[in-house]
mmCIF file of C-alpha atoms in Angstrom:
data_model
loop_
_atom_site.group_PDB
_atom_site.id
_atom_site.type_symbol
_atom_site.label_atom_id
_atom_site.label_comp_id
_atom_site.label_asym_id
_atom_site.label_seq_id
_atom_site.Cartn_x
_atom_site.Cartn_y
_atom_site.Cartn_z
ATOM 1 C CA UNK A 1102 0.000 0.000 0.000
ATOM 2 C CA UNK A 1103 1.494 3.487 -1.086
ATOM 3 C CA UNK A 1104 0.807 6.028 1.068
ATOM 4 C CA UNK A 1105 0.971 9.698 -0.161
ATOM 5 C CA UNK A 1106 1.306 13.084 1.944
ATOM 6 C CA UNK A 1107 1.112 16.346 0.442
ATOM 7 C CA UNK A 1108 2.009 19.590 1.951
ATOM 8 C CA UNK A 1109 2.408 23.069 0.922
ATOM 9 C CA UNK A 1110 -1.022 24.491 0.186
ATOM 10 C CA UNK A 1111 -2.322 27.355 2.355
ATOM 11 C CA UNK A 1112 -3.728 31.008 1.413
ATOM 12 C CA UNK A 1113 -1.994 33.200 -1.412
ATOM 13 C CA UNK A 1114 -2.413 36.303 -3.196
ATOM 14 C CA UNK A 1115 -2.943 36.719 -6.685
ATOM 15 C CA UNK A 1116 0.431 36.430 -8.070
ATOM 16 C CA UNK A 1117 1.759 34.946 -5.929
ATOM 17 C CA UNK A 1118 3.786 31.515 -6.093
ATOM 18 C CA UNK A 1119 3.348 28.147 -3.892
ATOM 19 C CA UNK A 1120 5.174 24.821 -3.897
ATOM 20 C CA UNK A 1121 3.651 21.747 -3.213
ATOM 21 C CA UNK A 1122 5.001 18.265 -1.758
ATOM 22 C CA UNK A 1123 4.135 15.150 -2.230
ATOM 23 C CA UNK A 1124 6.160 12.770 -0.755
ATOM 24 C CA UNK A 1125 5.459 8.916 -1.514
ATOM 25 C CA UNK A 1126 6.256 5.882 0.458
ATOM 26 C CA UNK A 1127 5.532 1.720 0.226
ATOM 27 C CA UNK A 1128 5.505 1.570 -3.204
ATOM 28 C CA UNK A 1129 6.781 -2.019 -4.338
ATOM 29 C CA UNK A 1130 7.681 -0.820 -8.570
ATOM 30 C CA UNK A 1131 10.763 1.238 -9.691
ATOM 31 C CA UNK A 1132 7.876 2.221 -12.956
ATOM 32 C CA UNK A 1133 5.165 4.614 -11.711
ATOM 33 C CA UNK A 1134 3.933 7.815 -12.731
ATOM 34 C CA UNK A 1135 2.861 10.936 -10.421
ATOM 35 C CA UNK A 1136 0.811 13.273 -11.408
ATOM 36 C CA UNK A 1137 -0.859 16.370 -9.579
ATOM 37 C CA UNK A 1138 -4.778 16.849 -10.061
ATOM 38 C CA UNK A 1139 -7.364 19.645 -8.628
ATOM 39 C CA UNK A 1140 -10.810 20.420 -8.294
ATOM 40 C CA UNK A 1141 -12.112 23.534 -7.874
ATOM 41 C CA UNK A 1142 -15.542 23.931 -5.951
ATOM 42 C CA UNK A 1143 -18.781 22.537 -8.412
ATOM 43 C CA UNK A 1144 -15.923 21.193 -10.654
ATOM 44 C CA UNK A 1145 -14.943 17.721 -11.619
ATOM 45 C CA UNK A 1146 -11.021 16.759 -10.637
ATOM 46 C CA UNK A 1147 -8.945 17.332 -13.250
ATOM 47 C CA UNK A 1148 -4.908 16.555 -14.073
ATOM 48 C CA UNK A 1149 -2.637 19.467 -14.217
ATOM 49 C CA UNK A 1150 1.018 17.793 -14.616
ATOM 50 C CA UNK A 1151 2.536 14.724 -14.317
ATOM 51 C CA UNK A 1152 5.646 13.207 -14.386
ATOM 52 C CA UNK A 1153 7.400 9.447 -14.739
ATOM 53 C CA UNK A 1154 9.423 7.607 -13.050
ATOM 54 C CA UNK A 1155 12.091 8.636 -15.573
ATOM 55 C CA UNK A 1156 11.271 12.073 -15.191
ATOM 56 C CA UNK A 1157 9.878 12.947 -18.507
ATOM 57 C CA UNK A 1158 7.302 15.714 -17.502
ATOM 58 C CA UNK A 1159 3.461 16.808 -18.919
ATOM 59 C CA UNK A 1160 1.736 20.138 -18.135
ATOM 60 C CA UNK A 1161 -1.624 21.010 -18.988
ATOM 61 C CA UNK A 1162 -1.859 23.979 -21.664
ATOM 62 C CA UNK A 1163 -4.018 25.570 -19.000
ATOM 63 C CA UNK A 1164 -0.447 25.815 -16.550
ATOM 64 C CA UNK A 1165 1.884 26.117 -18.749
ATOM 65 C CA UNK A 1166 4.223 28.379 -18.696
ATOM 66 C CA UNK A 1167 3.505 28.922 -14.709
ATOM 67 C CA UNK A 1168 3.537 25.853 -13.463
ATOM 68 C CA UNK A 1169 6.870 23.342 -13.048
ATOM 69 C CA UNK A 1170 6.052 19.320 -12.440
ATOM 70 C CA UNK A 1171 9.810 17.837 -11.233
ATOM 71 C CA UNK A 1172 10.294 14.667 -8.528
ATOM 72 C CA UNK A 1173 13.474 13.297 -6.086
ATOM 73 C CA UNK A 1174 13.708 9.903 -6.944
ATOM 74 C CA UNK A 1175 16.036 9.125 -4.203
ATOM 75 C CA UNK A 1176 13.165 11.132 -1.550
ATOM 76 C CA UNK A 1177 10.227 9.273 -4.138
ATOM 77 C CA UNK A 1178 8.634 13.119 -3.716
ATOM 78 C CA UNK A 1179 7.076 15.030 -6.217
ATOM 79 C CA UNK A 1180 6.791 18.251 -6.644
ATOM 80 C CA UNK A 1181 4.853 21.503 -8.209
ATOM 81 C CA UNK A 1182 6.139 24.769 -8.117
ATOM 82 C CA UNK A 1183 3.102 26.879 -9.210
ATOM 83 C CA UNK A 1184 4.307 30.977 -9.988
ATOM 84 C CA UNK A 1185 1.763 34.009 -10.833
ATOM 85 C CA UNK A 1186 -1.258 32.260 -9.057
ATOM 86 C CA UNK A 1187 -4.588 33.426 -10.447
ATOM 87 C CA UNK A 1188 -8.355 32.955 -8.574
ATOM 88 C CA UNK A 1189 -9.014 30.143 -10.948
ATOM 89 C CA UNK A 1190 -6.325 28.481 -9.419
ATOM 90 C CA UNK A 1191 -8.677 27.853 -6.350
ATOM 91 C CA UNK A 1192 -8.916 24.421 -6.024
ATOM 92 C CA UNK A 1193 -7.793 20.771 -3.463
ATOM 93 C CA UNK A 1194 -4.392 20.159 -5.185
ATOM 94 C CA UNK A 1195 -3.969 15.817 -5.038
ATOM 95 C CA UNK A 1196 -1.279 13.996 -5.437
ATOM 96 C CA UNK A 1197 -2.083 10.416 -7.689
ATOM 97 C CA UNK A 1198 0.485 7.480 -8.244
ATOM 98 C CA UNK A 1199 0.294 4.715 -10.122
ATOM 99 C CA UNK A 1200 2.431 1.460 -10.114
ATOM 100 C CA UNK A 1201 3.531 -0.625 -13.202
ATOM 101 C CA UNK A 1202 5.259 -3.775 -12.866
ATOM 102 C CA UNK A 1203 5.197 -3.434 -16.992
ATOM 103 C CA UNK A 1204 4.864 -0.613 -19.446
ATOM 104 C CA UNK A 1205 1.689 -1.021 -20.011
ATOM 105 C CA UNK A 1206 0.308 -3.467 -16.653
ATOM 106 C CA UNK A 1207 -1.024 -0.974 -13.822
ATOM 107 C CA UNK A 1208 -0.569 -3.126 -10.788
ATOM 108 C CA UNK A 1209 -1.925 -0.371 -8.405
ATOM 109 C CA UNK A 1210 -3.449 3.760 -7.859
ATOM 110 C CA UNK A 1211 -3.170 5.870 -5.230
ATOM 111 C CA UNK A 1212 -4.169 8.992 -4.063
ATOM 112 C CA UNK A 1213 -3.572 11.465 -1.532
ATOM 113 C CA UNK A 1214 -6.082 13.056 0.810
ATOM 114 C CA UNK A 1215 -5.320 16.732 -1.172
ATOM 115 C CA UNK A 1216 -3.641 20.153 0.221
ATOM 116 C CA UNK A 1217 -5.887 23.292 -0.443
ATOM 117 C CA UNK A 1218 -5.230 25.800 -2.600
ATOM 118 C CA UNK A 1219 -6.628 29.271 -1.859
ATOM 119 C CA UNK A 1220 -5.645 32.406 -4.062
ATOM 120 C CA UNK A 1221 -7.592 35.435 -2.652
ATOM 121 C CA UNK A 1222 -6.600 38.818 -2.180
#
């Protein structure tokens, strides 16, 4: 069982910048792939980034540019460094992993219990 803890969501001003944790442990694959997802009050959860186990990254078009997916293999943490925050940005920020014992064979998903986002002036 992988267990998943994310930290660094809290209260920001528009403009602003936050960096989020998620740090990973129990997993039983070298494979997996992390991945960051919100969802915003009235609003289905959605995937903003993600990342492999090789480190090859994937932003959504509605981040880019402001938003940096990156991981510590060595810590198994992931990581999202979010810069020039916007209200739409609002949203519980979760961390999701996913195990492979084969490129294509999922052999388990996890999620965490989410860090909130708040951008507010």
């Amino acid at each position: 069982q992988v267990h998943l803890v994310e930290s660094g969501g809290g209260l920001v001003q528009p403009g602003g910048s936050l960096r989020l944790s998620c740090a990973a442990s129990g997993s039983r694959f070298s494979r997996n792939f992390m991945s960051w997802h919100r969802q915003a009050p009235g609003q289905m959860r959605k995937m903003v980034a993600g990342i492999t186990s090789a480190g090859s990254p994937m932003v959504d078009p509605s981040v880019k540019g402001r938003f940096t997916i990156s991981r510590d293999n060595a810590k198994d943490t992931m990581y999202l460094q979010m810069n020039n925050l916007n209200r739409e940005d609002t949203a519980v920020y979760y961390c999701n992993y996913m195990e492979y014992s084969d490129a294509d064979h999922v052999e388990g998903e996890y999620w965490g219990n989410g860090t909130p986002v708040t951008v507010s002036s």
